[in-house]
Coordinates of C-alpha atoms in Angstrom, one line a residue:
M1 CA -3.6 -47.8 3.7
S2 CA -6.6 -47.9 1.3
R3 CA -4.6 -49.0 -1.7
I4 CA -4.6 -52.8 -2.1
G5 CA -3.3 -55.1 -4.9
V6 CA -5.4 -58.2 -5.7
I7 CA -3.2 -60.9 -7.3
D8 CA -3.9 -64.2 -9.0
F9 CA -1.5 -66.7 -10.6
E10 CA -2.1 -69.5 -13.1
T11 CA 0.6 -72.2 -12.8
T12 CA 1.7 -75.6 -14.0
G13 CA 0.8 -77.2 -10.6
M14 CA 0.2 -76.7 -6.9
S15 CA 3.7 -76.2 -5.4
P16 CA 6.9 -74.3 -6.5
A17 CA 8.7 -76.6 -4.0
M18 CA 7.8 -79.5 -6.4
G19 CA 9.1 -77.7 -9.4
D20 CA 5.9 -76.1 -10.5
R21 CA 6.1 -72.6 -12.1
A22 CA 3.8 -69.7 -12.9
T23 CA 2.4 -69.3 -16.4
E24 CA 0.4 -66.1 -15.9
V25 CA 0.0 -63.4 -13.3
A26 CA -2.6 -60.6 -12.9
I27 CA -2.7 -57.8 -10.4
V28 CA -5.6 -55.4 -10.0
I29 CA -5.1 -52.3 -7.9
T30 CA -8.1 -51.0 -5.9
E31 CA -8.3 -47.8 -3.9
H32 CA -11.3 -46.5 -2.0
G33 CA -13.5 -49.2 -3.5
R34 CA -12.5 -48.4 -7.1
V35 CA -10.2 -50.3 -9.6
V36 CA -7.4 -47.8 -10.5
D37 CA -4.9 -50.0 -12.4
R38 CA -4.3 -53.5 -13.8
Y39 CA -1.3 -55.6 -14.8
Q40 CA -1.5 -58.9 -16.6
S41 CA 0.9 -61.1 -18.5
L42 CA 1.6 -64.6 -19.6
M43 CA 5.1 -65.7 -18.8
N44 CA 7.6 -68.3 -20.1
A45 CA 9.2 -70.2 -17.3
G46 CA 10.9 -72.6 -19.6
V47 CA 8.8 -75.6 -18.4
H48 CA 6.3 -77.9 -20.0
I49 CA 2.6 -77.2 -19.2
P50 CA 0.8 -80.5 -18.7
S51 CA -2.2 -81.1 -20.9
F52 CA -4.7 -81.2 -18.0
I53 CA -3.5 -77.8 -16.9
T54 CA -4.1 -76.5 -20.4
G55 CA -7.6 -78.1 -20.2
L56 CA -8.2 -76.2 -17.0
T57 CA -6.8 -72.8 -17.8
G58 CA -6.7 -72.7 -21.6
I59 CA -3.0 -71.7 -21.4
S60 CA -1.0 -73.8 -23.8
N61 CA 2.7 -74.3 -24.4
A62 CA 2.4 -72.5 -27.7
M63 CA 1.0 -69.4 -25.9
V64 CA 3.8 -69.1 -23.4
A65 CA 6.5 -69.9 -26.0
T66 CA 6.2 -66.3 -27.3
A67 CA 5.6 -64.7 -23.8
P68 CA 8.3 -62.8 -21.9
T69 CA 10.4 -64.8 -19.5
A70 CA 9.2 -65.3 -16.0
E71 CA 12.1 -63.2 -14.6
V72 CA 11.1 -60.2 -16.8
V73 CA 7.4 -60.5 -16.0
M74 CA 8.0 -60.9 -12.3
S75 CA 10.3 -57.9 -12.1
D76 CA 7.7 -55.8 -13.9
A77 CA 5.0 -57.1 -11.6
A78 CA 7.1 -56.2 -8.5
R79 CA 7.7 -52.7 -9.8
F80 CA 3.9 -52.4 -10.5
V81 CA 3.0 -53.5 -7.0
G82 CA 5.7 -51.5 -5.2
K83 CA 4.9 -51.4 -1.5
T84 CA 1.2 -52.0 -2.0
P85 CA -0.1 -54.8 0.3
L86 CA -1.6 -57.8 -1.5
V87 CA -4.8 -59.8 -1.3
A88 CA -5.6 -63.2 -3.0
H89 CA -8.2 -65.8 -2.7
N90 CA -6.5 -68.8 -1.1
A91 CA -3.5 -66.5 -0.5
A92 CA -1.3 -69.4 0.7
F93 CA -1.1 -70.6 -2.9
D94 CA -0.5 -67.3 -4.6
R95 CA 2.0 -66.1 -1.9
K96 CA 4.1 -69.2 -2.5
F97 CA 4.4 -68.5 -6.2
W98 CA 4.9 -64.8 -5.7
Q99 CA 7.8 -65.5 -3.4
A100 CA 9.3 -68.3 -5.4
E101 CA 9.2 -66.5 -8.8
L102 CA 10.5 -63.2 -7.3
A103 CA 13.3 -65.1 -5.7
R104 CA 14.3 -66.6 -9.1
A105 CA 14.2 -63.1 -10.5
G106 CA 16.4 -61.8 -7.6
V107 CA 13.7 -59.5 -6.3
P108 CA 12.7 -59.4 -2.6
A109 CA 9.1 -60.2 -1.8
L110 CA 8.2 -57.9 1.0
Q111 CA 4.4 -57.4 0.5
P112 CA 2.0 -58.8 3.2
F113 CA -0.8 -61.0 2.0
A114 CA -4.4 -61.0 3.2
C115 CA -6.7 -63.9 2.1
T116 CA -10.4 -63.4 1.1
L117 CA -10.9 -67.2 1.6
L118 CA -9.9 -67.0 5.3
V119 CA -11.8 -63.8 5.8
S120 CA -14.9 -65.2 4.1
R121 CA -14.9 -68.3 6.4
R122 CA -15.1 -65.9 9.3
L123 CA -17.7 -63.5 7.9
Y124 CA -19.9 -65.9 5.9
P125 CA -20.1 -69.3 7.6
Q126 CA -23.5 -69.8 6.0
S127 CA -21.9 -70.0 2.5
P128 CA -22.0 -73.6 1.0
N129 CA -18.2 -73.5 0.7
H130 CA -15.6 -70.8 0.3
K131 CA -14.4 -71.4 -3.2
L132 CA -14.2 -68.2 -5.2
G133 CA -16.9 -69.2 -7.6
T134 CA -19.2 -70.2 -4.8
L135 CA -18.7 -66.9 -3.0
V136 CA -19.3 -65.0 -6.3
D137 CA -22.6 -66.7 -6.6
F138 CA -23.4 -66.4 -2.9
H139 CA -23.1 -62.6 -3.2
H140 CA -24.6 -62.4 -6.6
I141 CA -21.4 -60.9 -8.1
Q142 CA -21.3 -60.7 -11.8
R143 CA -18.8 -63.0 -13.4
T144 CA -16.2 -61.5 -15.7
G145 CA -14.1 -63.4 -18.2
A146 CA -13.2 -67.1 -18.0
A147 CA -12.5 -68.8 -14.7
H148 CA -9.0 -70.0 -14.2
R149 CA -7.5 -67.1 -16.1
A150 CA -5.5 -64.8 -13.9
L151 CA -7.2 -61.5 -14.7
A152 CA -10.7 -62.8 -14.6
D153 CA -10.1 -64.4 -11.2
A154 CA -8.3 -61.4 -9.9
E155 CA -11.2 -59.1 -10.9
M156 CA -13.8 -61.4 -9.3
T157 CA -11.6 -61.4 -6.1
V158 CA -11.7 -57.6 -6.2
E159 CA -15.5 -57.7 -6.3
L160 CA -15.5 -60.1 -3.4
L161 CA -13.0 -57.9 -1.5
H162 CA -15.3 -54.9 -2.1
Q163 CA -18.3 -56.9 -0.8
I164 CA -16.3 -57.9 2.3
Q165 CA -15.3 -54.3 3.0
H166 CA -18.9 -53.1 2.4
D167 CA -20.2 -55.7 4.9
L168 CA -17.5 -54.8 7.5
R169 CA -18.6 -51.1 7.3
E170 CA -22.4 -51.6 7.1
R171 CA -23.0 -54.7 9.2
H172 CA -20.1 -54.6 11.6
H173 CA -19.6 -50.8 11.8
V174 CA -15.9 -50.9 11.1
A175 CA -15.0 -47.5 9.8
K176 CA -11.7 -48.5 8.2
P177 CA -11.8 -52.1 6.8
D178 CA -8.3 -51.8 5.4
H179 CA -5.6 -54.4 4.7
G180 CA -4.4 -54.5 8.3
L181 CA -7.9 -55.2 9.6
L182 CA -8.3 -58.1 7.0
M183 CA -5.1 -59.6 8.2
A184 CA -6.1 -59.4 11.8
L185 CA -9.5 -60.9 11.0
Q186 CA -8.1 -63.9 9.1
R187 CA -5.9 -64.8 12.1
C188 CA -8.8 -64.6 14.5
A189 CA -10.2 -67.9 15.7
K190 CA -13.7 -68.4 14.3
A191 CA -15.2 -68.6 17.8
A192 CA -13.6 -65.3 18.7
V193 CA -14.9 -63.4 15.6
P194 CA -18.0 -61.8 17.3
V195 CA -15.8 -60.4 20.1
F196 CA -13.2 -59.2 17.6
M197 CA -15.8 -57.5 15.5
R198 CA -17.2 -55.7 18.5
S199 CA -13.7 -54.5 19.4
Q200 CA -13.2 -53.0 15.9
A201 CA -16.6 -51.3 15.7
D202 CA -16.7 -47.5 15.3
V203 CA -13.0 -47.2 14.9
P204 CA -12.3 -43.7 13.6
A205 CA -11.3 -43.5 10.0

């Protein structure tokens, strides 16, 4: 499947298991290397946003007070995504909130997640680190919008994803660098990456 959704959350903290909630979600749909659709919304989860989070994201309690409820936003987001597989940078974080917020809304979370952070660790070991901002600079990707806002981060992750797919095609001769290939690569031990890439080269589209 060439259609991929790239997702990013802003939240009140690091873990829904500790009571943290989402405050904003953005999803960018990319297909054949082009952005074809976007969804973005603040959400009111009925919890207080700590001041240090407001300082980081710019999202305040006043902003979410007039936003739709988390249940409404997440139901809309799930309909928007449908069966499209998802990608996130540091997907373990976003997947936790996707699953937890959808569970609260009574919606199943069936979408598989690939992670541009894990894939980048395997493809770009020479990068100083594998934070999104560092990889954006490493690849000379133009920054869009403010960091730590969901849509801007999702759009930068899309550009990183497109760079990864380009490099898989051009440098590693992978004909079809789709979501399934990304998931297989992120599970590959770093020492085994060269053998894995050779096994994927020249796969028919």
